[in-house]
Short mmCIF file of C-alpha atoms in Angstrom, two decimals:
data_model
loop_
_atom_site.label_atom_id
_atom_site.label_comp_id
_atom_site.label_asym_id
_atom_site.label_seq_id
_atom_site.Cartn_x
_atom_site.Cartn_y
_atom_site.Cartn_z
CA MET A 1 73.39 35.82 26.97
CA THR A 2 71.57 35.24 30.15
CA ILE A 3 72.56 32.70 32.11
CA ARG A 4 69.43 31.09 32.14
CA SER A 5 70.42 30.83 28.77
CA HIS A 6 74.35 29.26 29.62
CA ILE A 7 71.99 27.26 31.81
CA ARG A 8 69.75 25.68 29.14
CA ARG A 9 72.72 25.15 26.48
CA GLY A 10 74.87 24.08 28.74
CA LEU A 11 72.52 21.08 29.72
CA ILE A 12 71.41 20.12 26.61
CA ILE A 13 75.41 19.54 26.30
CA SER A 14 75.19 17.18 29.29
CA ILE A 15 72.01 15.44 28.82
CA PHE A 16 74.32 13.94 25.41
CA ALA A 17 78.13 13.82 27.40
CA SER A 18 76.33 11.91 29.73
CA SER A 19 74.74 9.95 27.64
CA ALA A 20 77.52 9.25 24.94
CA TRP A 21 80.06 8.31 28.53
CA LEU A 22 77.19 4.91 28.61
CA ALA A 23 77.68 3.94 25.52
CA GLN A 24 80.61 1.31 25.47
CA ALA A 25 78.96 -0.14 28.47
CA ALA A 26 75.98 -0.11 26.60
CA LEU A 27 76.86 -1.12 23.05
CA ALA A 28 79.02 -4.74 25.57
CA GLU A 29 75.33 -5.03 26.74
CA THR A 30 73.39 -5.37 23.01
CA ILE A 31 76.09 -7.29 21.09
CA LYS A 32 75.58 -10.60 24.54
CA THR A 33 72.04 -10.87 23.46
CA ASP A 34 71.93 -14.23 23.57
CA ALA A 35 71.64 -15.76 20.11
CA SER A 36 68.26 -17.77 20.28
CA SER A 37 66.24 -14.99 21.52
CA TYR A 38 67.58 -13.23 17.80
CA ILE A 39 65.92 -16.40 16.30
CA GLN A 40 62.83 -16.43 17.73
CA GLN A 41 62.82 -12.78 17.45
CA ASN A 42 62.07 -13.92 13.99
CA ALA A 43 59.82 -16.68 13.94
CA THR A 44 57.24 -14.12 12.74
CA LEU A 45 59.92 -12.91 9.50
CA HIS A 46 61.27 -16.99 8.63
CA ASN A 47 57.73 -18.32 7.84
CA TRP A 48 56.74 -14.62 5.61
CA LEU A 49 59.52 -14.62 4.44
CA ASN A 50 59.09 -18.97 3.15
CA LYS A 51 55.36 -18.51 2.03
CA ASN A 52 56.26 -15.81 -0.15
CA VAL A 53 59.48 -17.03 -1.37
CA ASP A 54 58.05 -20.70 -2.10
CA ASN A 55 55.11 -18.68 -3.75
CA ASN A 56 56.98 -16.03 -5.80
CA PRO A 57 56.16 -16.77 -9.64
CA SER A 58 59.85 -17.12 -10.18
CA VAL A 59 60.72 -19.87 -7.75
CA LEU A 60 57.81 -22.11 -8.89
CA ALA A 61 59.18 -21.52 -12.72
CA ALA A 62 62.89 -22.70 -10.86
CA LEU A 63 60.70 -25.75 -9.06
CA SER A 64 58.92 -27.19 -12.38
CA ALA A 65 62.97 -26.92 -13.53
CA ILE A 66 64.02 -29.29 -11.69
CA ASP A 67 60.49 -31.51 -12.74
CA SER A 68 61.70 -30.90 -15.33
CA ALA A 69 65.19 -32.49 -15.51
CA GLY A 70 63.40 -35.02 -13.45
CA PHE A 71 62.28 -36.41 -16.10
CA GLN A 72 65.53 -36.07 -18.50
CA GLN A 73 66.79 -38.49 -16.69
CA VAL A 74 64.44 -41.12 -16.76
CA ALA A 75 64.29 -40.71 -20.30
CA ALA A 76 67.72 -40.76 -20.36
CA SER A 77 68.32 -43.86 -18.67
CA LYS A 78 66.22 -45.54 -21.02
CA ALA A 79 67.80 -47.64 -24.09
CA LEU A 80 68.61 -45.23 -27.40
CA TYR A 81 67.31 -47.72 -29.28
CA ASN A 82 64.21 -50.20 -29.99
CA PRO A 83 64.67 -53.76 -31.77
CA GLU A 84 62.89 -53.58 -35.24
CA LEU A 85 59.89 -56.56 -36.42
CA GLU A 86 60.87 -57.48 -40.35
CA PHE A 87 58.29 -59.07 -42.21
CA ASP A 88 59.18 -60.05 -46.18
CA THR A 89 57.35 -61.58 -48.46
CA GLU A 90 57.56 -62.80 -52.81
CA SER A 91 56.92 -64.99 -54.95
CA VAL A 92 58.29 -64.94 -57.44
CA ASP A 93 58.13 -67.67 -61.19
CA ASP A 94 55.64 -69.72 -58.54
CA VAL A 95 58.69 -70.08 -55.98
CA SER A 96 57.60 -68.41 -52.22
CA THR A 97 59.68 -66.83 -49.59
CA THR A 98 58.99 -66.06 -46.29
CA THR A 99 61.07 -64.54 -44.00
CA LEU A 100 60.51 -62.39 -40.43
CA GLY A 101 63.76 -61.11 -39.51
CA ILE A 102 64.49 -59.06 -35.83
CA SER A 103 67.13 -56.29 -35.54
CA GLN A 104 68.88 -54.60 -32.92
CA THR A 105 71.15 -51.18 -33.06
CA ILE A 106 73.92 -51.06 -30.87
CA ASP A 107 75.28 -48.28 -29.10
CA TRP A 108 78.47 -49.02 -28.95
CA GLY A 109 80.82 -45.84 -27.98
CA ASP A 110 78.27 -45.95 -24.38
CA SER A 111 75.35 -42.99 -25.42
CA ARG A 112 73.30 -43.77 -23.19
CA GLY A 113 75.84 -43.16 -20.74
CA ALA A 114 76.67 -39.97 -22.15
CA LYS A 115 73.31 -38.72 -22.25
CA SER A 116 72.52 -40.26 -18.67
CA SER A 117 75.69 -38.64 -16.93
CA PHE A 118 74.73 -35.17 -19.22
CA ALA A 119 70.69 -35.49 -17.92
CA ASN A 120 72.56 -35.60 -14.70
CA SER A 121 74.30 -32.33 -14.60
CA GLN A 122 70.85 -30.84 -15.98
CA ARG A 123 68.98 -31.77 -12.60
CA LEU A 124 72.45 -30.90 -10.82
CA LEU A 125 72.21 -27.37 -12.02
CA ALA A 126 68.36 -27.13 -12.08
CA ASP A 127 68.99 -28.01 -8.08
CA MET A 128 71.43 -24.84 -7.83
CA ALA A 129 69.86 -22.96 -9.86
CA PHE A 130 66.26 -23.02 -7.71
CA GLN A 131 68.20 -21.92 -4.88
CA SER A 132 69.59 -19.50 -6.65
CA THR A 133 66.47 -17.69 -7.16
CA GLN A 134 65.31 -18.48 -3.53
CA ARG A 135 68.01 -16.74 -2.39
CA ARG A 136 67.10 -13.87 -4.62
CA ILE A 137 63.86 -13.46 -4.16
CA ALA A 138 64.69 -13.98 -0.12
CA LEU A 139 66.63 -11.25 -0.80
CA GLU A 140 64.76 -8.65 -2.45
CA LEU A 141 61.86 -8.95 -0.42
CA LEU A 142 63.96 -9.09 2.43
CA ALA A 143 65.17 -5.45 0.31
CA SER A 144 60.90 -4.60 -0.29
CA LEU A 145 60.08 -4.77 3.75
CA SER A 146 63.35 -2.53 4.78
CA GLU A 147 62.43 0.30 2.11
CA LEU A 148 58.07 -0.20 2.68
CA TYR A 149 59.80 0.22 6.72
CA THR A 150 62.30 2.69 6.10
CA ALA A 151 59.66 4.71 4.26
CA GLU A 152 57.17 4.36 6.83
CA ALA A 153 59.23 6.37 9.65
CA LEU A 154 60.68 8.59 7.40
CA LYS A 155 56.62 10.07 6.48
CA SER A 156 56.25 10.24 10.08
CA LEU A 157 59.13 12.43 10.23
CA ALA A 158 57.99 14.54 7.95
CA GLU A 159 54.76 14.45 9.09
CA GLN A 160 55.60 15.22 13.21
CA SER A 161 57.92 17.69 11.23
CA ASP A 162 55.76 19.42 9.61
CA SER A 163 53.45 19.92 12.84
CA LEU A 164 56.53 21.44 14.74
CA MET A 165 56.69 24.07 11.54
CA GLN A 166 53.12 24.62 11.61
CA ARG A 167 53.09 25.05 15.20
CA PHE A 168 55.85 27.00 15.34
CA ALA A 169 54.31 29.18 12.74
CA THR A 170 51.08 30.20 14.80
CA LEU A 171 53.15 30.54 17.54
CA ALA A 172 55.48 33.38 15.56
CA LYS A 173 52.61 34.87 14.14
CA GLN A 174 51.38 35.63 17.56
CA ARG A 175 54.65 36.56 19.11
CA PHE A 176 54.41 38.90 16.25
CA ASP A 177 50.84 40.31 17.23
CA THR A 178 52.42 41.33 20.95
CA GLY A 179 55.60 42.79 18.94
CA ASP A 180 57.64 40.00 20.40
CA LEU A 181 58.62 39.20 16.86
CA GLY A 182 59.91 41.27 13.35
CA ARG A 183 58.35 40.43 9.89
CA VAL A 184 60.86 38.77 9.21
CA ASP A 185 60.53 35.67 11.73
CA VAL A 186 57.31 35.83 10.85
CA ASP A 187 58.21 35.60 7.11
CA LEU A 188 60.63 32.86 8.04
CA ALA A 189 57.94 30.72 9.93
CA MET A 190 55.66 30.34 7.10
CA LEU A 191 58.61 30.04 4.76
CA SER A 192 59.47 26.83 7.06
CA SER A 193 56.53 25.58 7.09
CA ALA A 194 55.60 25.54 3.53
CA GLN A 195 58.89 23.40 2.98
CA ALA A 196 57.47 20.95 5.94
CA ARG A 197 54.50 20.45 4.22
CA PHE A 198 56.27 20.15 0.53
CA LYS A 199 58.22 17.15 2.50
CA LEU A 200 55.84 15.74 3.99
CA ALA A 201 54.11 14.88 0.03
CA ASP A 202 57.26 13.29 -0.96
CA ALA A 203 58.34 10.84 1.62
CA MET A 204 53.83 10.53 1.48
CA SER A 205 54.83 9.51 -2.61
CA LYS A 206 57.74 7.35 -1.31
CA GLN A 207 56.12 5.15 1.21
CA ILE A 208 53.36 4.83 -1.30
CA ARG A 209 55.56 3.63 -4.25
CA ALA A 210 57.22 1.48 -1.49
CA ARG A 211 54.18 0.11 -0.02
CA GLN A 212 53.14 -0.87 -3.70
CA ASN A 213 56.71 -2.49 -4.69
CA LEU A 214 56.17 -4.47 -1.77
CA MET A 215 52.97 -5.85 -2.57
CA ALA A 216 54.04 -6.43 -6.61
CA LEU A 217 56.60 -8.72 -5.34
CA THR A 218 54.44 -10.80 -2.35
CA GLY A 219 51.46 -10.33 -5.19
CA VAL A 220 49.39 -9.65 -2.22
CA THR A 221 47.13 -6.79 -1.57
CA ASN A 222 46.63 -7.00 2.48
CA SER A 223 48.89 -8.52 4.58
CA GLU A 224 49.94 -8.37 7.71
CA LEU A 225 53.59 -7.45 7.84
CA PRO A 226 56.04 -8.78 9.81
CA LYS A 227 58.87 -6.88 11.51
CA MET A 228 61.95 -5.92 10.65
CA PRO A 229 65.33 -6.99 14.23
CA THR A 230 65.77 -5.39 15.91
CA HIS A 231 68.93 -6.83 17.58
CA PHE A 232 71.56 -8.36 14.39
CA PRO A 233 74.33 -10.51 15.31
CA ASP A 234 77.96 -9.68 15.25
CA PRO A 235 79.34 -11.35 12.71
CA LYS A 236 82.36 -11.43 14.35
CA SER A 237 81.51 -13.77 16.94
CA GLN A 238 81.61 -16.21 13.91
CA SER A 239 84.18 -15.67 11.54
CA LEU A 240 83.79 -17.67 8.56
CA ASP A 241 86.73 -19.57 6.06
CA VAL A 242 85.68 -17.12 2.59
CA ASP A 243 87.37 -19.68 0.42
CA SER A 244 85.47 -22.51 1.86
CA THR A 245 82.39 -20.15 2.53
CA VAL A 246 81.83 -18.80 -1.12
CA GLN A 247 82.35 -22.38 -2.97
CA GLN A 248 79.62 -24.02 -1.23
CA LEU A 249 76.38 -20.65 -2.25
CA PRO A 250 73.94 -22.18 -4.32
CA GLN A 251 75.20 -19.68 -7.45
CA MET A 252 78.96 -21.04 -7.21
CA LEU A 253 77.53 -24.22 -6.64
CA GLU A 254 75.41 -23.59 -10.23
CA ALA A 255 77.79 -22.24 -12.09
CA THR A 256 80.00 -25.06 -10.89
CA ALA A 257 77.46 -26.93 -11.87
CA ALA A 258 77.51 -25.63 -15.39
CA VAL A 259 81.24 -26.82 -15.76
CA GLN A 260 80.04 -29.77 -15.32
CA LEU A 261 76.97 -29.93 -17.89
CA ALA A 262 79.85 -28.55 -20.04
CA GLN A 263 81.38 -31.50 -19.55
CA ALA A 264 79.31 -34.55 -20.46
CA ASN A 265 77.82 -32.77 -23.85
CA ILE A 266 81.54 -33.48 -24.55
CA LYS A 267 80.57 -36.83 -23.98
CA VAL A 268 77.37 -37.32 -25.33
CA GLN A 269 79.02 -35.59 -28.59
CA LEU A 270 81.96 -38.22 -29.04
CA GLY A 271 79.35 -40.38 -28.31
CA GLN A 272 77.85 -39.73 -31.88
CA GLY A 273 80.76 -39.46 -34.26
CA VAL A 274 81.26 -43.25 -33.11
CA ALA A 275 79.83 -45.38 -35.69
CA LYS A 276 76.20 -48.05 -34.46
CA PRO A 277 76.48 -51.12 -35.62
CA THR A 278 73.40 -52.97 -36.25
CA VAL A 279 72.52 -56.72 -36.24
CA ALA A 280 69.71 -58.50 -38.16
CA LEU A 281 68.63 -62.05 -37.73
CA ARG A 282 66.24 -63.41 -39.40
CA ALA A 283 64.48 -66.66 -40.67
CA GLY A 284 61.86 -67.99 -43.07
CA ARG A 285 60.79 -70.52 -45.89
CA GLU A 286 61.40 -70.66 -49.11
CA GLU A 287 59.81 -73.57 -50.67
CA SER A 288 60.13 -76.53 -49.05
CA ALA A 289 64.18 -75.46 -47.79
CA GLU A 290 64.14 -73.33 -43.93
CA VAL A 291 65.86 -70.01 -45.05
CA LEU A 292 67.97 -68.37 -41.51
CA GLY A 293 70.52 -64.65 -42.03
CA LEU A 294 72.20 -62.99 -40.94
CA THR A 295 73.30 -59.40 -41.22
CA PHE A 296 75.72 -57.24 -39.91
CA SER A 297 76.14 -52.99 -41.02
CA MET A 298 78.67 -50.85 -39.72
CA PRO A 299 77.86 -47.25 -40.95
CA PHE A 300 81.27 -45.19 -42.31
CA GLN A 301 81.31 -41.71 -40.50
CA VAL A 302 82.42 -40.48 -43.86
CA ARG A 303 80.87 -36.96 -44.63
CA ASN A 304 80.11 -36.52 -41.00
CA THR A 305 82.75 -37.01 -38.22
CA PHE A 306 80.74 -34.91 -35.65
CA LYS A 307 84.16 -33.19 -35.12
CA ALA A 308 82.66 -29.45 -35.63
CA GLU A 309 80.09 -30.80 -32.56
CA VAL A 310 83.03 -31.71 -30.24
CA ASP A 311 84.91 -28.07 -30.87
CA ALA A 312 81.70 -26.53 -30.75
CA ALA A 313 81.50 -28.35 -26.91
CA ASN A 314 84.31 -27.74 -25.66
CA ALA A 315 84.99 -24.73 -26.66
CA GLN A 316 81.44 -24.33 -24.21
CA MET A 317 82.96 -26.09 -21.44
CA ILE A 318 86.13 -23.49 -21.42
CA GLN A 319 83.68 -20.72 -21.11
CA ALA A 320 81.53 -21.93 -18.35
CA GLU A 321 84.47 -22.93 -16.44
CA ARG A 322 85.76 -18.79 -17.35
CA GLU A 323 81.70 -18.30 -16.50
CA ALA A 324 82.57 -19.88 -12.89
CA ASN A 325 85.99 -18.08 -12.02
CA GLY A 326 84.34 -14.64 -12.53
CA VAL A 327 82.05 -16.26 -10.32
CA TYR A 328 83.21 -17.05 -8.06
CA ARG A 329 85.85 -13.94 -7.82
CA ALA A 330 82.32 -12.03 -7.94
CA LEU A 331 80.85 -13.67 -5.55
CA LYS A 332 84.09 -13.68 -2.30
CA ASN A 333 83.70 -9.68 -3.61
CA ARG A 334 80.69 -10.30 -2.46
CA PHE A 335 80.87 -11.89 0.77
CA GLU A 336 84.30 -9.08 1.98
CA ILE A 337 82.14 -6.11 1.69
CA ALA A 338 78.68 -7.80 3.03
CA ASP A 339 80.91 -8.02 5.92
CA ALA A 340 82.65 -4.95 6.30
CA SER A 341 79.60 -2.91 5.87
CA TYR A 342 76.95 -5.17 8.24
CA ASP A 343 79.96 -4.31 10.40
CA LEU A 344 79.70 -1.46 10.47
CA SER A 345 76.81 -0.14 10.13
CA ARG A 346 75.62 -2.42 13.31
CA SER A 347 78.68 0.03 14.95
CA ALA A 348 77.06 3.03 13.36
CA TRP A 349 73.44 1.59 14.65
CA LEU A 350 73.63 0.31 18.11
CA PHE A 351 76.56 3.24 19.12
CA TRP A 352 73.15 6.17 17.73
CA GLU A 353 70.57 3.58 19.80
CA THR A 354 72.15 2.92 23.55
CA SER A 355 73.63 6.91 23.16
CA ALA A 356 71.36 9.15 21.50
CA ALA A 357 68.09 8.56 20.24
CA ASN A 358 66.20 8.87 23.23
CA THR A 359 67.89 12.93 23.76
CA LEU A 360 66.68 13.86 20.36
CA ASN A 361 63.13 14.43 21.65
CA GLU A 362 63.86 16.01 24.83
CA GLN A 363 66.72 18.21 22.87
CA ILE A 364 63.58 19.18 20.12
CA LEU A 365 60.70 19.84 23.48
CA LEU A 366 63.91 22.12 25.33
CA LEU A 367 64.83 23.39 21.97
CA GLU A 368 61.35 25.35 22.14
CA ARG A 369 61.11 26.49 25.24
CA ILE A 370 63.97 28.07 24.97
CA TRP A 371 62.58 30.28 21.92
CA LYS A 372 58.98 31.07 23.52
CA ALA A 373 61.57 32.07 26.56
CA GLY A 374 63.10 34.53 23.50
CA GLU A 375 66.47 33.74 24.73
CA LEU A 376 67.10 32.25 21.18
CA ASN A 377 66.59 33.79 17.90
CA THR A 378 63.79 33.02 15.75
CA THR A 379 67.08 31.67 12.75
CA ASP A 380 69.03 29.88 15.80
CA TYR A 381 65.98 28.41 16.75
CA LEU A 382 65.27 26.79 13.05
CA ILE A 383 68.41 26.59 12.27
CA GLN A 384 68.90 23.92 15.33
CA LEU A 385 65.41 22.08 15.29
CA SER A 386 66.87 21.59 11.40
CA GLN A 387 69.14 20.10 12.94
CA ALA A 388 67.46 17.43 15.07
CA LEU A 389 65.53 16.57 12.55
CA GLU A 390 68.00 15.31 10.19
CA THR A 391 69.98 13.84 12.72
CA LYS A 392 66.83 11.61 12.90
CA ALA A 393 66.06 11.37 9.69
CA SER A 394 70.06 10.23 9.12
CA ALA A 395 69.15 7.91 12.30
CA ILE A 396 65.56 6.19 10.49
CA GLN A 397 67.31 5.53 7.11
CA GLN A 398 70.32 4.36 8.90
CA ARG A 399 68.24 1.54 10.60
CA GLY A 400 67.14 0.67 6.62
CA HIS A 401 70.86 0.57 5.68
CA LEU A 402 71.22 -1.87 8.08
CA TRP A 403 68.50 -3.91 7.09
CA THR A 404 70.10 -3.68 4.00
CA ASP A 405 73.51 -4.80 4.47
CA TRP A 406 71.95 -7.60 7.32
CA SER A 407 69.64 -9.23 4.64
CA GLU A 408 72.83 -8.95 2.34
CA TRP A 409 74.78 -9.88 4.37
CA LEU A 410 72.62 -13.13 5.37
CA ILE A 411 72.79 -13.98 1.50
CA ALA A 412 76.38 -13.98 0.74
CA THR A 413 77.73 -15.57 3.28
CA GLY A 414 75.37 -18.39 2.91
CA ARG A 415 73.29 -18.15 6.94
CA ILE A 416 70.31 -17.35 5.01
CA GLN A 417 70.63 -21.38 4.13
CA HIS A 418 68.74 -21.29 8.13
CA TRP A 419 66.20 -19.45 7.44
CA LEU A 420 64.69 -21.09 3.24
CA LEU A 421 63.36 -24.01 4.03
CA ASN A 422 64.65 -26.05 0.58
CA ASN A 423 61.58 -27.90 -1.24
CA ALA A 424 63.53 -28.33 -3.92
CA GLY A 425 63.73 -32.49 -2.94
CA GLU A 426 60.23 -32.40 -1.85
CA LYS A 427 58.46 -32.81 -5.62
#
């Protein structure tokens, strides 16, 4: 190996070494970025997210469920039984009797209150389901947007790789014509160029699918898309208590509301087992005499005591409680995983961004100059070039993972509530 080759290889190593030496200082400076700039930077993303969440069919359906629950609240607040008016007239052996009566069934056992409580619980459940749906759609939108930008970046990288390999094949052919390269090297260059073309086709296909998936989710074919964030808040800067945070998540509140709904249903079923008496008052005339009567009737709850309905409602409550416990465990686990994953992804990306990102393109150009000078054989050149391109692809994928982990972190820790406008109370 020539002295010049040693110098050039040493130059590559020194570039990475000096960058790594500066990584810690740059990383610390990045972490100190003001949180207010983070919010301002993502204002466009915030508006885009709210617009598409609000217009999503699933969110609109959940909003309609709130409207329905509101009407059910009104209906449950009304009296269960209307008064009944009765008119009776008869004539027997020239004796005419005419009476006018009114009867009212009494809500003994306060079934109205039980049904009103049940309707209130339904409204609460609808509210929580709406917020849970909002967050689910928000996560799908952020994940789909991240997938699209990652696919576009990988496509651009595949185009760069295809261009480099085509140039490499052309230069290899020229050097073969001048006798500087053998047939094996030329064939290797041609195969590498074909492989790069295959990767480009695959990257273009994935980019098309990612765009179509986002269009299907937003329902908009052509619209300006917001940029994903480039600054990410430190998850350790605002530590949250896991238990209290999980208890306030919409998914947990939805599960709790389901328990309250089941409890309210028990009271409704108990009310069915309470006999409802009816009081009737009637007045009239029989010949020249006035008639006045009072009737009291009480059904006997003998053939059906409604105990089975109460037992079924109680079993449903137990089921809801157990499901709520399962939801709590799942959400707590999701919180801890999201927090740890986001922290790891953020640290890895910041290190890459502040150390090696700017030197990779320089390395690719330097490798080509060394190979053209004949100081690096074709096989080693392809190995190092492929490694550089794969590293760049890994960096793009890592950024996509960071966006995904950041989105999941927003949802799992409840921070997404600052991004979404709650429209449930506006209806």
